[in-house]
Backbone as JSON Lines, residues from 0, in Angstrom:
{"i":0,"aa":"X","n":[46.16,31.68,-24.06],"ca":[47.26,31.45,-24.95],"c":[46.81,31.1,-26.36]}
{"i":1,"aa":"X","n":[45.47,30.43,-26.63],"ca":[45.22,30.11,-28.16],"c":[45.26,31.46,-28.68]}
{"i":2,"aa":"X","n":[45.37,32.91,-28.36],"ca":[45.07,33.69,-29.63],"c":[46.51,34.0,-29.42]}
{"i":3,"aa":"X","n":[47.47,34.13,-28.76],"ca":[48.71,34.85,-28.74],"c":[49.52,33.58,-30.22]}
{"i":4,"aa":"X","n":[50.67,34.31,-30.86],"ca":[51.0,34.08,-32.03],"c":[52.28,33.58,-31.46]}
{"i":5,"aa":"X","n":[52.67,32.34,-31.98],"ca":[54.29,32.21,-31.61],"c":[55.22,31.51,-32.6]}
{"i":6,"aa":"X","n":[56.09,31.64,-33.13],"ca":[56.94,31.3,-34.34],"c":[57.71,30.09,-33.83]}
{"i":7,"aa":"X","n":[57.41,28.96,-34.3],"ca":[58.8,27.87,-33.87],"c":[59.52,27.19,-35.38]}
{"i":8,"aa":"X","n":[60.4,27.29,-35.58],"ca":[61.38,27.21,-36.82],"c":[61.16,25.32,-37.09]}
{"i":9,"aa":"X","n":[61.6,24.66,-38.09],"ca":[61.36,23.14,-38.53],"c":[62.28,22.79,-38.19]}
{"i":10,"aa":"X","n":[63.21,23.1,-37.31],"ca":[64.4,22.67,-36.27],"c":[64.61,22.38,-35.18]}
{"i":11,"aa":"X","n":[63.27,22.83,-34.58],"ca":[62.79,22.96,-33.45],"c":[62.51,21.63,-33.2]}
{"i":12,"aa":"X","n":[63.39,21.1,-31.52],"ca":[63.39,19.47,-31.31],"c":[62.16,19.59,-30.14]}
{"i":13,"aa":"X","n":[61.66,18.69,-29.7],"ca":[61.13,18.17,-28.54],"c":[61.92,18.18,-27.67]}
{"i":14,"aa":"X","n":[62.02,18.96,-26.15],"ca":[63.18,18.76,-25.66],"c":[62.81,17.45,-24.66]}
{"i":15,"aa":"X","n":[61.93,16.44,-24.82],"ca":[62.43,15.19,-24.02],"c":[62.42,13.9,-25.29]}
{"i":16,"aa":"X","n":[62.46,13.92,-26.41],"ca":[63.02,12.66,-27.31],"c":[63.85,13.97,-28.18]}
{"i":17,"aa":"X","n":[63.84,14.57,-28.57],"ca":[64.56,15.92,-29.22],"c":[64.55,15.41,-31.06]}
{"i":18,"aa":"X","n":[63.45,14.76,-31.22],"ca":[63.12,14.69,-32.33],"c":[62.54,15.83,-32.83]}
{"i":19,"aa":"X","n":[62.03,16.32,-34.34],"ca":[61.73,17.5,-34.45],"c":[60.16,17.7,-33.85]}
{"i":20,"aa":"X","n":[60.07,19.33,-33.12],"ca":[58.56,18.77,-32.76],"c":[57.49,19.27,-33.88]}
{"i":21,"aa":"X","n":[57.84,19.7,-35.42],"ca":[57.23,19.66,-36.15],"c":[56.27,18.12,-36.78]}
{"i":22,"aa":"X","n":[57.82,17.13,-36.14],"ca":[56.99,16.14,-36.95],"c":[55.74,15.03,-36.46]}
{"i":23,"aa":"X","n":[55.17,15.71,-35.5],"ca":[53.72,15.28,-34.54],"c":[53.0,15.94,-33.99]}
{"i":24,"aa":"X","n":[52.19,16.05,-33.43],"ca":[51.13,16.96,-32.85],"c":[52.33,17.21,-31.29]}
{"i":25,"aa":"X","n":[52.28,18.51,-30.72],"ca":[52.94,18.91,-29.66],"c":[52.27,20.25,-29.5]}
{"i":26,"aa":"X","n":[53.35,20.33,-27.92],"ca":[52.8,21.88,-27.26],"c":[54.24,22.77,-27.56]}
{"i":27,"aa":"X","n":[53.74,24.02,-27.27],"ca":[54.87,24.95,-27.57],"c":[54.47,25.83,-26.65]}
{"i":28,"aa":"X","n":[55.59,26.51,-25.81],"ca":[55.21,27.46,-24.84],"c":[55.97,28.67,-25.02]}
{"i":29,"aa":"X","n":[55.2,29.82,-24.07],"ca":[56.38,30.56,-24.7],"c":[57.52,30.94,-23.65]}
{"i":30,"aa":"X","n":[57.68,30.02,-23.62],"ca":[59.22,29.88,-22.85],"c":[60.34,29.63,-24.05]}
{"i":31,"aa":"X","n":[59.87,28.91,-25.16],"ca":[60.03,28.58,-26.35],"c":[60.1,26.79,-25.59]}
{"i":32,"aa":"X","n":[60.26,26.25,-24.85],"ca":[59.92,24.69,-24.94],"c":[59.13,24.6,-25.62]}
{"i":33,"aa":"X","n":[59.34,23.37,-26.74],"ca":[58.61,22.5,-27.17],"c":[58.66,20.93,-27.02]}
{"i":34,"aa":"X","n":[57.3,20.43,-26.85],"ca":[57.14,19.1,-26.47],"c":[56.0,18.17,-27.88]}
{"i":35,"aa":"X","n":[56.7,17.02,-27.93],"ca":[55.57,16.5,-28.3],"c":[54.52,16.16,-27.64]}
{"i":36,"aa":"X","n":[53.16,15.89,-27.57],"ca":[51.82,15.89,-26.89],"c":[52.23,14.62,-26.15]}
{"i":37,"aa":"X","n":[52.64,13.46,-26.91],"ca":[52.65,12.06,-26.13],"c":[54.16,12.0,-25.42]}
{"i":38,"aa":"X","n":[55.05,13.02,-25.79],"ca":[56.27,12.3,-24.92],"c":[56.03,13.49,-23.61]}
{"i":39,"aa":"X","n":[54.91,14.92,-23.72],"ca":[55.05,15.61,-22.17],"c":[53.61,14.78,-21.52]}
{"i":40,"aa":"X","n":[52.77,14.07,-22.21],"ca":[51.94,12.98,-21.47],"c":[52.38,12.1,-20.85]}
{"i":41,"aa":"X","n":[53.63,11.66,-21.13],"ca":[54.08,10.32,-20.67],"c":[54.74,10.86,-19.39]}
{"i":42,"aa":"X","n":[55.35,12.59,-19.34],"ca":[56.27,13.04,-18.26],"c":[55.53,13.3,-17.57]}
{"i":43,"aa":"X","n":[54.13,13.79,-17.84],"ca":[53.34,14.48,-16.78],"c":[52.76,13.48,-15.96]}
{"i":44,"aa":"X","n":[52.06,12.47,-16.85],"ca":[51.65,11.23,-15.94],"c":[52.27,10.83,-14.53]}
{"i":45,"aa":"X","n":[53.51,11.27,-14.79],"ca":[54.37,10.69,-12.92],"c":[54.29,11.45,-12.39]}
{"i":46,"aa":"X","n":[53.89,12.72,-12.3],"ca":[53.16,13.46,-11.4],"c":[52.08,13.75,-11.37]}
{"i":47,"aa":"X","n":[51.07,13.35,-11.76],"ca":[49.17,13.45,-11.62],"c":[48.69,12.47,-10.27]}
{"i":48,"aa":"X","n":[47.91,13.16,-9.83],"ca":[47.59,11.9,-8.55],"c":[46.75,10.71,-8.94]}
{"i":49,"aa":"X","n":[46.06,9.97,-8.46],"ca":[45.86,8.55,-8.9],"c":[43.97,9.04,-9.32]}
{"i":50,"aa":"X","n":[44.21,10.03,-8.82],"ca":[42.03,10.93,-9.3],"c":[42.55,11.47,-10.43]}
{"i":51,"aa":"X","n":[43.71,12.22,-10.6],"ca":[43.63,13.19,-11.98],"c":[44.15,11.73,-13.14]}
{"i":52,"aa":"X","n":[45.02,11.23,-12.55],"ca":[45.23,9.83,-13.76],"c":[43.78,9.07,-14.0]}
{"i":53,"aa":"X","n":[42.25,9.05,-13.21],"ca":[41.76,8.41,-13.66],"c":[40.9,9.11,-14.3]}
{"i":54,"aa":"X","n":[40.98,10.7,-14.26],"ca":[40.37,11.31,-14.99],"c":[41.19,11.47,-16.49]}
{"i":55,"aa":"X","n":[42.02,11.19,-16.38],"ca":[43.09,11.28,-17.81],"c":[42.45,10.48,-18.36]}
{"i":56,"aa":"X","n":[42.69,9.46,-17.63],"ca":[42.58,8.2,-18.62],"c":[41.09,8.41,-19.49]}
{"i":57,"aa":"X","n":[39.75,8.54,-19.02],"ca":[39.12,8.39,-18.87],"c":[38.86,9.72,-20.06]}
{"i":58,"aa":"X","n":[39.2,10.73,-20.04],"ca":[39.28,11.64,-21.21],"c":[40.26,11.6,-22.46]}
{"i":59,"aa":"X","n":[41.13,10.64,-22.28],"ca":[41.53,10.13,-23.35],"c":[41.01,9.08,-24.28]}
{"i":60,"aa":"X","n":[40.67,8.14,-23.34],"ca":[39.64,7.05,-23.72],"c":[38.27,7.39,-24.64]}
{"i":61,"aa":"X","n":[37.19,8.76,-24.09],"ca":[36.45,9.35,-24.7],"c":[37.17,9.51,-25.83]}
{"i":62,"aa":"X","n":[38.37,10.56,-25.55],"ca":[38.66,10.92,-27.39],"c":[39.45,9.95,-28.37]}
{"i":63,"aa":"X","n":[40.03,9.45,-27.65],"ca":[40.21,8.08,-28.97],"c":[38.48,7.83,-29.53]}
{"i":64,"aa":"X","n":[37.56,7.17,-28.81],"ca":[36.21,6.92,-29.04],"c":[36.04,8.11,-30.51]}
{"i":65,"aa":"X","n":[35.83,9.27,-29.7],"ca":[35.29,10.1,-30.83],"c":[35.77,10.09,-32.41]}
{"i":66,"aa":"X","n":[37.19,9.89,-31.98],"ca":[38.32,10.15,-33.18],"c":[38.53,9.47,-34.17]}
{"i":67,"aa":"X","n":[37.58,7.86,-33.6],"ca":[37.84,7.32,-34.23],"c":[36.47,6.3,-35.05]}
{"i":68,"aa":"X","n":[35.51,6.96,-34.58],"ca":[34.23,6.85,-35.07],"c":[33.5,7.19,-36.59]}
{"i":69,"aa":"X","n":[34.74,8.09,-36.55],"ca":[34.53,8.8,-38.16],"c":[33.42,9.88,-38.6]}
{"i":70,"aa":"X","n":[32.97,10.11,-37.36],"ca":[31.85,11.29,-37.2],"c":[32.13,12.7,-37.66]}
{"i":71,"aa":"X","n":[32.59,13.03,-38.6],"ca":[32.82,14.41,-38.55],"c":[32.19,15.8,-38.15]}
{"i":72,"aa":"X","n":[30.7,15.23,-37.81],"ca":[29.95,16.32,-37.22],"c":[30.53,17.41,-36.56]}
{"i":73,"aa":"X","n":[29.51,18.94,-36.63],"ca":[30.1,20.03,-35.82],"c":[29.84,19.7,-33.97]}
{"i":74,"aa":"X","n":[29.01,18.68,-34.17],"ca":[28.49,18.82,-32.36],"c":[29.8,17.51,-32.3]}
{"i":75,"aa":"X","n":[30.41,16.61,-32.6],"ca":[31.36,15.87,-32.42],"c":[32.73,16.47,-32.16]}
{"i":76,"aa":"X","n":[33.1,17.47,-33.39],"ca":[34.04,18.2,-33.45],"c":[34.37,19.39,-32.04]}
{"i":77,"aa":"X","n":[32.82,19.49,-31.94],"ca":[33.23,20.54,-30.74],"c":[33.19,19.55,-29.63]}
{"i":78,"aa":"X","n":[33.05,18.41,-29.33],"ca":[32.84,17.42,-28.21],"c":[34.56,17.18,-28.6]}
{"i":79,"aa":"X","n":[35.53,16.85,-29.21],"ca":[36.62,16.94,-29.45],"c":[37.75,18.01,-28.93]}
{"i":80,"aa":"X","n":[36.85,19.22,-29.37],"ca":[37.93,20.41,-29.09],"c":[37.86,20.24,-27.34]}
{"i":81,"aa":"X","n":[35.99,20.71,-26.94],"ca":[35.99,20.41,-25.33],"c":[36.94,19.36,-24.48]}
{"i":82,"aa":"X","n":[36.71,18.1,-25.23],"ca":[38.1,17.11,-24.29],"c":[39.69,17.53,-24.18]}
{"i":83,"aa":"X","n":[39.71,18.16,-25.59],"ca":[41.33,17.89,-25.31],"c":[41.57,19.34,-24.82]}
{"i":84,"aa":"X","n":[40.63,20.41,-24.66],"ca":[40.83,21.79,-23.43],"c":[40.92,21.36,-22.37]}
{"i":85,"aa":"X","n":[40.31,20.66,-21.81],"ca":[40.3,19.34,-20.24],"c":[41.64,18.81,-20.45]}
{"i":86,"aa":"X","n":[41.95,18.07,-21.43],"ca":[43.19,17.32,-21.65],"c":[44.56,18.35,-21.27]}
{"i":87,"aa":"X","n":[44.24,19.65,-22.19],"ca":[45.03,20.56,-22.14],"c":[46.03,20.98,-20.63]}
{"i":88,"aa":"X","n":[44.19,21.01,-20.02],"ca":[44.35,21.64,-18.25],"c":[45.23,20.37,-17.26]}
{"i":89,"aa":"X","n":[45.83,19.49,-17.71],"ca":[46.53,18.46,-17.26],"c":[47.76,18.75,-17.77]}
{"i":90,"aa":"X","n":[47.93,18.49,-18.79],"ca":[49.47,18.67,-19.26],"c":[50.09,19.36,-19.8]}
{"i":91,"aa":"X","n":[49.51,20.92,-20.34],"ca":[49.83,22.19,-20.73],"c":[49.34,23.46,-20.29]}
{"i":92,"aa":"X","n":[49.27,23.23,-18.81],"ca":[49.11,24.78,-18.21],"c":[50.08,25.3,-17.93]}
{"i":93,"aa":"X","n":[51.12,24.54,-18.16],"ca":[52.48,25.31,-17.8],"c":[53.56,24.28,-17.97]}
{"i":94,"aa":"X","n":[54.99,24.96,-18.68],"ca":[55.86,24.09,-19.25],"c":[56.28,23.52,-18.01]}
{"i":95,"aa":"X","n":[56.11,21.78,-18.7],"ca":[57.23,21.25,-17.36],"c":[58.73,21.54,-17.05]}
{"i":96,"aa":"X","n":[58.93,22.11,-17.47],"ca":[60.49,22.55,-17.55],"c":[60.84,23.57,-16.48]}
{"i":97,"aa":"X","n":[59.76,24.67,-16.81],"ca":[59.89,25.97,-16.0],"c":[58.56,26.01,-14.97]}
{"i":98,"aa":"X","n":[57.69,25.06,-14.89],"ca":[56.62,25.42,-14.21],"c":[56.88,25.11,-13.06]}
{"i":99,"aa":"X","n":[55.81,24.63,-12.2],"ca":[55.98,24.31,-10.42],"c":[56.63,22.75,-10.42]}
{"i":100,"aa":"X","n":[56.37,22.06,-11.91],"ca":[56.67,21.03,-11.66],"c":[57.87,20.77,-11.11]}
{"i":101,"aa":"X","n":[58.8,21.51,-12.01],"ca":[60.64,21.75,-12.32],"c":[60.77,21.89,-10.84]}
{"i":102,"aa":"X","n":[60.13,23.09,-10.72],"ca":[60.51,23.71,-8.58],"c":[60.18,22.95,-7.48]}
{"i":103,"aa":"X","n":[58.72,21.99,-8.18],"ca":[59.33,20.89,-6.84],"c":[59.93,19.48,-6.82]}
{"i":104,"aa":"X","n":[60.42,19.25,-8.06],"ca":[61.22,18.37,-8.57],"c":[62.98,18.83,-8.21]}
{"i":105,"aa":"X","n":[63.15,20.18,-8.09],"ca":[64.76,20.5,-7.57],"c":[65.75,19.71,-7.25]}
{"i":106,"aa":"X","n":[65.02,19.16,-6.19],"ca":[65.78,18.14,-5.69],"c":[66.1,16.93,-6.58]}
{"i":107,"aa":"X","n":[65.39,16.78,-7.22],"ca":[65.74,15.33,-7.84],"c":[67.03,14.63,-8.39]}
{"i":108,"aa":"X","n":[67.57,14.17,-8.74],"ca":[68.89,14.01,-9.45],"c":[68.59,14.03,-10.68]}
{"i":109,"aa":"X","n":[69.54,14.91,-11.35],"ca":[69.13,15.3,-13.23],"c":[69.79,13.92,-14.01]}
{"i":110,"aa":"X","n":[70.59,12.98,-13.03],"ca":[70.88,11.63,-13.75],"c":[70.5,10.54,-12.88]}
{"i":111,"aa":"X","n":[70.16,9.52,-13.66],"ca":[69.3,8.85,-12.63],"c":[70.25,7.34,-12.89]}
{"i":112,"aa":"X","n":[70.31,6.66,-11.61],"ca":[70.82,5.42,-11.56],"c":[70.6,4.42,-13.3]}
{"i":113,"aa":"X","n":[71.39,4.02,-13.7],"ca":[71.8,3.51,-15.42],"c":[71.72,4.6,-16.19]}
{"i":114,"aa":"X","n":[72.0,5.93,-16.04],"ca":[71.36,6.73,-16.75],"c":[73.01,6.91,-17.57]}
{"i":115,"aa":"X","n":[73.72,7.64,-18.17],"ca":[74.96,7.8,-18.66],"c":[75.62,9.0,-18.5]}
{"i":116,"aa":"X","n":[76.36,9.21,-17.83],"ca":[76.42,11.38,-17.06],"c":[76.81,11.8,-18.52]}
{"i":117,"aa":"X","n":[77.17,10.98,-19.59],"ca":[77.94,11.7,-20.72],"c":[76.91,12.74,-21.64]}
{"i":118,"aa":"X","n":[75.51,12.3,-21.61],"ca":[74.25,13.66,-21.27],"c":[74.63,15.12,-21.33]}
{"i":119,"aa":"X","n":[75.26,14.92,-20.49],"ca":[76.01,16.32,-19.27],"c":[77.19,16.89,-19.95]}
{"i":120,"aa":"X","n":[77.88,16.1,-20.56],"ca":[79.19,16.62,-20.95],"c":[79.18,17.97,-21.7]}
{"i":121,"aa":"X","n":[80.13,19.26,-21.77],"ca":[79.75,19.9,-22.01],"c":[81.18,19.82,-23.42]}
């Protein structure tokens, strides 16, 4: 998917805070979902098992480290790109919306106990 080309307009919301997802680092699929990076991290997290969460963690942790070292080096930079391709393979191999997640989530209730059905209203 990095070489395929995809157009998303400055209107374009996040569909889980539905803020714009121009205005932060996010994924875009071409389903056309777009997510911001930290609000489909925070969704994906409740479904990773307690090995892939400690590998999350644990590759996030590295790249804060790197990011924030101030190293701009090319062998840093590419130690950067490498984590967050790993990072990637966790929470953007496929939109949560339409992927396996959605299909085995079906069941779930789309409103959840305190939640407000007015969401829904059409």
């Amino acid at each position: 998917l990095r070489s395929r080309k995809f157009f998303i307009s400055s209107s374009h919301l996040c569909e889980f805070c539905e803020a714009p997802a121009l205005s932060r680092e996010f994924y875009f699929f071409p389903c056309n979902h777009a997510f911001h990076a930290d609000c489909l991290q925070a969704k994906m997290k409740k479904h990773l098992s307690k090995e892939q969460l400690g590998s999350v963690d644990e590759l996030l942790r590295k790249l804060k480290d790197l990011q924030s070292n101030g190293d701009k080096s090319k062998r840093v930079l590419l130690q950067i790109s490498a984590l967050q391709f790993e990072l990637d393979g966790y929470f953007a191999a496929e939109c949560f919306l339409c992927g396996d997640i959605a299909i085995e989530t079906v069941d779930h209730p789309l409103v959840l106990e305190g939640q407000s059905e007015d969401l829904w209203a059409l």
